[in-house]
Short mmCIF file of C-alpha atoms in Angstrom, two decimals:
data_model
loop_
_atom_site.label_atom_id
_atom_site.label_comp_id
_atom_site.label_asym_id
_atom_site.label_seq_id
_atom_site.Cartn_x
_atom_site.Cartn_y
_atom_site.Cartn_z
CA MET A 1 143.82 92.94 141.52
CA GLY A 2 142.08 92.43 138.20
CA ARG A 3 138.38 91.86 137.64
CA VAL A 4 136.86 89.34 140.03
CA TYR A 5 133.95 87.01 139.36
CA ASN A 6 131.17 88.88 141.11
CA PHE A 7 128.27 86.58 142.04
CA SER A 8 126.39 89.29 143.95
CA ALA A 9 122.59 89.17 143.88
CA GLY A 10 122.46 92.93 143.38
CA PRO A 11 123.92 95.41 142.75
CA ALA A 12 125.42 92.92 140.39
CA VAL A 13 127.87 92.29 137.58
CA LEU A 14 127.55 94.34 134.39
CA PRO A 15 128.95 93.47 130.95
CA VAL A 16 132.60 94.52 130.58
CA GLU A 17 131.82 95.87 127.11
CA VAL A 18 129.20 98.17 128.62
CA LEU A 19 131.53 99.36 131.38
CA LYS A 20 134.25 100.16 128.85
CA SER A 21 131.79 102.11 126.70
CA ILE A 22 130.70 104.11 129.76
CA GLN A 23 134.34 104.77 130.60
CA GLU A 24 135.04 106.06 127.07
CA GLU A 25 132.07 108.44 127.23
CA MET A 26 132.49 109.61 130.82
CA LEU A 27 134.02 112.98 129.94
CA ASP A 28 132.24 113.54 126.63
CA TYR A 29 128.89 111.92 125.82
CA ASN A 30 128.17 111.81 122.11
CA GLY A 31 130.12 114.98 121.31
CA THR A 32 128.32 117.15 123.87
CA GLY A 33 131.50 117.98 125.77
CA MET A 34 130.05 116.74 129.05
CA SER A 35 129.21 113.52 130.85
CA ILE A 36 125.68 112.14 130.75
CA ILE A 37 125.57 112.57 134.53
CA GLU A 38 126.13 116.32 134.15
CA MET A 39 123.51 116.78 131.47
CA SER A 40 120.06 118.29 131.92
CA HIS A 41 117.27 115.81 131.36
CA ARG A 42 115.49 118.52 129.35
CA THR A 43 118.10 118.54 126.59
CA LYS A 44 117.65 116.87 123.22
CA PRO A 45 120.68 114.53 123.61
CA PHE A 46 119.25 113.18 126.84
CA GLU A 47 115.72 112.77 125.51
CA ASP A 48 117.09 111.06 122.40
CA MET A 49 119.01 108.63 124.62
CA LEU A 50 115.90 107.95 126.73
CA ASN A 51 113.65 107.35 123.73
CA GLU A 52 116.21 105.08 122.11
CA ALA A 53 116.48 103.03 125.32
CA ILE A 54 112.70 102.66 125.47
CA GLN A 55 112.54 101.57 121.83
CA ASP A 56 115.38 99.07 122.29
CA LEU A 57 113.56 97.56 125.26
CA ARG A 58 110.36 97.35 123.22
CA ASP A 59 112.27 95.59 120.46
CA LEU A 60 113.94 93.12 122.84
CA MET A 61 110.70 92.13 124.57
CA ASN A 62 108.32 92.57 121.63
CA ILE A 63 106.22 94.82 123.85
CA PRO A 64 102.74 95.31 122.35
CA ASP A 65 101.60 98.83 121.43
CA ASN A 66 98.98 98.84 124.21
CA TYR A 67 101.67 98.74 126.92
CA LYS A 68 103.56 101.73 128.28
CA VAL A 69 107.18 101.69 129.46
CA ILE A 70 108.32 104.01 132.25
CA PHE A 71 111.49 104.43 134.30
CA VAL A 72 110.88 105.40 137.93
CA GLN A 73 112.94 105.94 141.05
CA GLY A 74 112.48 104.51 144.52
CA GLY A 75 113.50 100.91 144.02
CA ALA A 76 111.25 97.91 143.43
CA SER A 77 110.20 97.98 147.08
CA GLN A 78 108.45 101.31 146.55
CA GLN A 79 106.22 99.58 144.02
CA PHE A 80 104.92 97.35 146.83
CA ALA A 81 102.79 100.36 147.78
CA ALA A 82 102.42 101.90 144.32
CA ILE A 83 100.85 98.74 142.88
CA PRO A 84 97.77 98.63 145.14
CA MET A 85 97.55 102.42 145.02
CA ASN A 86 97.32 102.33 141.21
CA LEU A 87 95.33 99.14 140.65
CA MET A 88 92.79 98.83 143.43
CA LYS A 89 89.25 99.60 142.34
CA ASN A 90 87.40 97.02 144.42
CA MET A 91 90.05 97.33 147.15
CA LYS A 92 90.86 93.61 146.86
CA ALA A 93 93.92 91.78 145.57
CA ASP A 94 95.20 88.20 145.67
CA TYR A 95 98.86 87.37 146.34
CA ILE A 96 101.01 84.25 145.87
CA LEU A 97 103.83 84.07 148.41
CA THR A 98 107.04 82.37 147.27
CA GLY A 99 109.70 84.26 149.18
CA GLU A 100 110.80 87.30 151.11
CA PHE A 101 109.89 89.93 148.55
CA SER A 102 106.43 88.69 147.67
CA THR A 103 105.76 88.51 151.41
CA LYS A 104 106.92 92.10 151.88
CA ALA A 105 104.75 93.17 148.95
CA TYR A 106 101.78 91.39 150.55
CA GLN A 107 102.37 93.05 153.91
CA GLU A 108 102.57 96.48 152.26
CA ALA A 109 99.42 95.93 150.18
CA LYS A 110 97.50 95.08 153.37
CA LEU A 111 97.82 98.74 154.32
CA PHE A 112 95.51 99.65 151.45
CA GLY A 113 92.86 96.97 151.11
CA ASP A 114 91.60 93.41 151.54
CA ILE A 115 94.53 91.21 150.53
CA LYS A 116 94.23 87.44 150.31
CA VAL A 117 97.01 84.83 150.15
CA LEU A 118 96.11 82.46 147.32
CA ALA A 119 99.03 80.08 147.79
CA SER A 120 102.29 79.97 149.70
CA SER A 121 105.45 77.87 149.89
CA GLU A 122 106.41 79.15 153.33
CA ASP A 123 105.70 75.71 154.80
CA LYS A 124 108.95 74.44 153.27
CA GLN A 125 111.00 77.63 153.68
CA PHE A 126 110.05 78.85 150.20
CA SER A 127 112.05 76.08 148.53
CA TYR A 128 109.40 75.43 145.86
CA ILE A 129 106.70 77.08 143.75
CA PRO A 130 103.14 76.07 144.71
CA ASP A 131 100.65 74.68 142.20
CA CYS A 132 98.92 77.72 140.67
CA SER A 133 96.81 75.99 138.02
CA ASP A 134 93.44 76.35 139.77
CA LEU A 135 93.58 79.01 142.46
CA ASP A 136 90.64 80.29 144.46
CA ILE A 137 90.79 83.77 142.92
CA ARG A 138 88.05 86.13 144.04
CA GLU A 139 85.72 87.36 141.33
CA ASP A 140 86.15 90.94 142.48
CA ALA A 141 89.94 90.81 142.96
CA ASP A 142 91.63 93.70 141.17
CA TYR A 143 94.79 91.74 140.34
CA VAL A 144 96.94 88.69 141.14
CA TYR A 145 100.52 89.27 142.30
CA ILE A 146 103.69 87.16 142.03
CA CYS A 147 107.42 87.56 142.43
CA GLU A 148 108.48 85.54 139.40
CA ASN A 149 112.07 84.77 140.39
CA ASN A 150 112.97 84.47 144.05
CA THR A 151 116.49 85.76 144.53
CA ILE A 152 116.98 84.62 148.11
CA TYR A 153 115.80 81.02 147.75
CA GLY A 154 116.66 80.41 144.09
CA THR A 155 113.22 79.46 142.74
CA LYS A 156 111.37 80.53 139.60
CA PHE A 157 107.85 80.26 138.20
CA LYS A 158 108.24 77.98 135.17
CA LYS A 159 104.55 78.34 134.38
CA LEU A 160 102.53 81.45 135.09
CA PRO A 161 99.52 81.19 137.42
CA ASN A 162 96.07 80.80 135.94
CA THR A 163 94.66 84.18 136.97
CA LYS A 164 91.20 83.47 135.52
CA GLY A 165 91.14 86.74 133.63
CA LYS A 166 92.51 88.96 136.39
CA PRO A 167 95.56 91.14 135.59
CA LEU A 168 98.82 89.47 136.57
CA VAL A 169 101.37 91.71 138.29
CA SER A 170 104.88 90.27 138.23
CA ASP A 171 108.03 91.40 140.01
CA GLN A 172 110.74 90.27 137.57
CA SER A 173 113.64 92.05 139.24
CA SER A 174 116.04 89.11 139.23
CA CYS A 175 115.03 87.48 135.94
CA PHE A 176 114.29 90.53 133.80
CA LEU A 177 115.62 90.17 130.24
CA SER A 178 117.14 86.76 130.97
CA GLU A 179 114.82 85.05 128.47
CA PRO A 180 111.88 85.90 126.21
CA VAL A 181 108.50 86.54 127.85
CA ASP A 182 105.04 87.01 126.39
CA VAL A 183 104.25 90.49 127.69
CA SER A 184 100.59 90.13 126.70
CA LYS A 185 100.12 87.58 129.50
CA TYR A 186 100.76 90.28 132.11
CA GLY A 187 98.95 93.35 133.35
CA VAL A 188 102.13 94.80 134.86
CA ILE A 189 105.77 93.75 134.73
CA TYR A 190 108.24 95.62 136.90
CA ALA A 191 111.89 95.17 137.79
CA GLY A 192 114.52 96.83 139.92
CA VAL A 193 117.37 97.04 137.43
CA GLN A 194 120.28 96.48 139.83
CA LYS A 195 120.21 92.71 139.50
CA ASN A 196 120.32 92.09 135.77
CA VAL A 197 120.25 95.37 133.83
CA GLY A 198 121.98 98.36 135.42
CA PRO A 199 122.97 100.36 138.53
CA ALA A 200 120.77 100.50 141.61
CA GLY A 201 118.09 103.15 142.04
CA LEU A 202 115.88 102.59 138.99
CA VAL A 203 112.75 100.55 138.30
CA ILE A 204 111.37 99.71 134.87
CA LEU A 205 107.60 99.27 134.60
CA ILE A 206 105.71 97.82 131.64
CA ILE A 207 102.00 98.52 132.14
CA ARG A 208 98.97 97.64 130.05
CA GLU A 209 97.27 100.88 129.04
CA ASP A 210 93.82 100.06 130.42
CA LEU A 211 95.36 99.73 133.90
CA ILE A 212 96.73 103.28 133.86
CA LYS A 213 94.29 105.81 135.25
CA ASP A 214 94.02 108.96 137.33
CA ASP A 215 90.63 108.34 138.96
CA LEU A 216 92.06 106.08 141.65
CA ASN A 217 90.09 104.90 144.66
CA ILE A 218 93.00 105.70 146.96
CA VAL A 219 94.58 109.07 147.60
CA THR A 220 97.83 108.43 145.76
CA PRO A 221 100.81 110.81 145.94
CA THR A 222 101.63 112.37 142.59
CA MET A 223 105.02 110.66 142.41
CA LEU A 224 103.47 107.22 142.97
CA LYS A 225 100.86 107.58 140.23
CA TRP A 226 102.05 105.68 137.21
CA ASN A 227 100.18 108.04 134.93
CA THR A 228 102.31 110.92 136.19
CA GLN A 229 105.37 109.42 134.52
CA VAL A 230 103.46 107.94 131.57
CA LYS A 231 102.21 111.41 130.58
CA ALA A 232 105.69 112.88 131.02
CA ASN A 233 107.60 110.05 129.28
CA SER A 234 109.41 109.34 132.61
CA LEU A 235 110.50 113.01 132.82
CA TYR A 236 108.01 114.47 135.31
CA ASN A 237 110.94 115.17 137.59
CA THR A 238 114.69 114.71 137.29
CA PRO A 239 115.08 110.99 136.55
CA ASN A 240 117.85 108.62 137.54
CA SER A 241 119.66 109.66 134.41
CA PHE A 242 122.83 107.60 134.81
CA SER A 243 120.93 104.37 135.43
CA ILE A 244 118.73 104.92 132.38
CA TYR A 245 121.85 105.56 130.30
CA VAL A 246 123.50 102.35 131.49
CA CYS A 247 120.33 100.32 130.96
CA GLY A 248 120.19 101.64 127.41
CA LYS A 249 123.70 100.36 126.81
CA VAL A 250 122.79 96.96 128.26
CA PHE A 251 119.78 96.80 125.92
CA LYS A 252 122.12 97.38 122.96
CA TRP A 253 124.52 94.75 124.30
CA LEU A 254 121.67 92.24 124.44
CA LYS A 255 120.67 93.12 120.89
CA SER A 256 124.26 92.59 119.75
CA LEU A 257 124.17 89.06 121.18
CA GLY A 258 121.05 88.24 119.19
CA GLY A 259 118.35 89.25 121.66
CA LEU A 260 116.60 87.34 124.42
CA GLU A 261 116.47 83.99 122.62
CA SER A 262 120.26 84.01 122.45
CA MET A 263 120.51 85.23 126.03
CA LYS A 264 118.30 82.38 127.18
CA ARG A 265 120.56 79.80 125.50
CA ILE A 266 123.62 81.33 127.13
CA ASN A 267 121.95 81.42 130.54
CA GLU A 268 120.68 77.85 130.24
CA GLU A 269 124.16 76.65 129.41
CA LYS A 270 125.65 78.36 132.46
CA ALA A 271 122.89 77.15 134.79
CA ASN A 272 123.02 73.58 133.47
CA LEU A 273 126.76 73.42 134.05
CA LEU A 274 126.42 74.50 137.67
CA TYR A 275 123.33 72.44 138.50
CA SER A 276 124.77 69.32 136.84
CA TYR A 277 127.82 69.55 139.04
CA LEU A 278 125.76 70.39 142.12
CA ASP A 279 123.47 67.37 141.67
CA ASN A 280 126.44 65.02 141.55
CA SER A 281 128.33 66.55 144.45
CA LYS A 282 128.13 66.44 148.23
CA TYR A 283 126.74 69.96 148.39
CA ILE A 284 123.06 70.37 149.25
CA ALA A 285 120.88 72.21 146.74
CA ILE A 286 118.35 74.45 148.50
CA ALA A 287 115.67 74.89 145.82
CA ASN A 288 113.29 72.18 144.62
CA LYS A 289 114.73 70.73 141.39
CA GLU A 290 111.63 71.44 139.27
CA ASP A 291 111.46 75.06 140.41
CA ARG A 292 115.09 76.13 140.20
CA SER A 293 116.04 79.61 139.11
CA MET A 294 118.31 80.07 136.12
CA MET A 295 119.64 83.24 137.72
CA ASN A 296 120.20 82.45 141.42
CA VAL A 297 121.72 79.08 142.34
CA THR A 298 121.46 78.34 146.08
CA PHE A 299 123.32 75.60 147.95
CA LYS A 300 125.04 74.75 151.23
CA THR A 301 127.52 72.30 152.71
CA GLY A 302 125.30 71.25 155.62
CA ASN A 303 127.70 72.81 158.10
CA LYS A 304 127.54 76.53 158.89
CA GLU A 305 131.24 76.73 159.73
CA LEU A 306 132.14 75.14 156.42
CA ASP A 307 129.78 77.51 154.64
CA SER A 308 131.70 80.44 156.14
CA LEU A 309 135.02 78.86 155.21
CA PHE A 310 133.76 78.31 151.65
CA VAL A 311 132.96 82.01 151.30
CA GLN A 312 136.36 83.03 152.72
CA GLU A 313 138.36 80.66 150.51
CA ALA A 314 136.35 81.52 147.41
CA SER A 315 137.12 85.21 147.91
CA LYS A 316 140.85 84.46 147.86
CA ARG A 317 140.30 82.95 144.41
CA GLY A 318 138.54 86.02 143.07
CA ILE A 319 135.07 84.50 143.50
CA VAL A 320 133.23 87.13 145.52
CA SER A 321 129.77 87.87 146.94
CA ILE A 322 128.93 84.17 147.00
CA LYS A 323 127.52 84.19 150.54
CA GLY A 324 123.83 83.27 150.77
CA HIS A 325 121.24 85.70 152.07
CA ARG A 326 121.15 85.86 155.86
CA ILE A 327 117.64 84.34 155.84
CA ALA A 328 118.47 81.29 153.69
CA GLY A 329 122.09 80.80 154.70
CA GLY A 330 124.58 78.76 152.70
CA MET A 331 125.80 80.10 149.39
CA ARG A 332 124.17 81.80 146.44
CA ALA A 333 125.68 82.15 142.99
CA SER A 334 123.84 84.81 141.03
CA ILE A 335 124.69 84.04 137.42
CA TYR A 336 122.97 86.95 135.72
CA ASN A 337 123.25 87.81 132.03
CA ALA A 338 126.61 89.52 132.42
CA MET A 339 128.28 86.66 134.33
CA PRO A 340 130.57 84.99 131.78
CA LYS A 341 130.65 81.23 131.36
CA ASP A 342 134.28 81.35 132.51
CA GLY A 343 133.07 82.61 135.89
CA VAL A 344 130.77 79.62 136.31
CA ILE A 345 133.57 77.25 135.31
CA ALA A 346 135.92 78.91 137.83
CA LEU A 347 133.29 78.51 140.55
CA ILE A 348 132.77 74.83 139.75
CA GLU A 349 136.53 74.18 139.81
CA PHE A 350 136.78 75.81 143.22
CA MET A 351 133.74 73.88 144.49
CA LYS A 352 135.36 70.61 143.42
CA GLU A 353 138.58 71.43 145.26
CA PHE A 354 136.67 72.46 148.38
CA GLU A 355 134.53 69.32 148.23
CA GLU A 356 137.57 67.05 147.97
CA LYS A 357 139.23 68.77 150.89
CA TYR A 358 136.36 69.29 153.32
CA LEU A 359 133.20 67.36 152.35
CA LYS A 360 134.11 63.81 153.25
#
């Protein structure tokens, strides 16, 4: 079997050009005579690769000088605890709940302080983004937290919350590098890379310098202190070297396409194709139209047995990992940066055939 169209929500599809480059360098990275995964992280070739990846990311996102970039292990879910442990001074934080992962982050933060829910879309199964223009943010809240793109339900913040001067912490795991962002509007951006940037096991954090400190009000393990990795340029301990290497290649791939403005146009084209078909079909779109994600398109037939049949038949056509999350049900097409337009077209063609045959 050749390459399939992989619509997985993560670990997810990577650019073929990147995979081929990795393949070419697997036995000999940059003339060193060894693979990057065999190489000490204390060597100059590795540190050069790391620093180049950081600079490429800074270039892509126009990251201001007063923000630090670090690569850490543990997955994005580990940051659910690390965030309050690094940011809480008044031991208060305000959270906006728009899905499974913001809810998990909220539950974890409650272990460390007084956590308030500012707004939630749970009343309609997280199918929309609540109005965040005038929230009741506490004056002594240390930060406001969002999950910007909700992978499971297929929703996205199109406008950032008005945080009334409080630092905004954003989990961008499933929309990271899909379009330009104004980094200066955030206190902290973080993303598990396995959805849109690289292999699983790595998190990228972009943190405003004034939020990085050692005199924390909570006893924080050394490995969860952001400043530990900031001071060591992400090399306090052995890093997830292979993931960093792959991310660096993806950054260069994005640059070769023209950067995040170009990536946004490509992603909008793919999403518009799929949503335009969906809105004129007999399938049921799960997410509120105004709040739809450009990365995760969720839909269902209205019949669980037909949903299962859809997934089975799609797989036979080389359209895989299209099954929706067990919580939301239905189907989910994750059309991340590396998903080619041809994959979206193939999905739409299959959906049309399935609709004509089964959705009377």
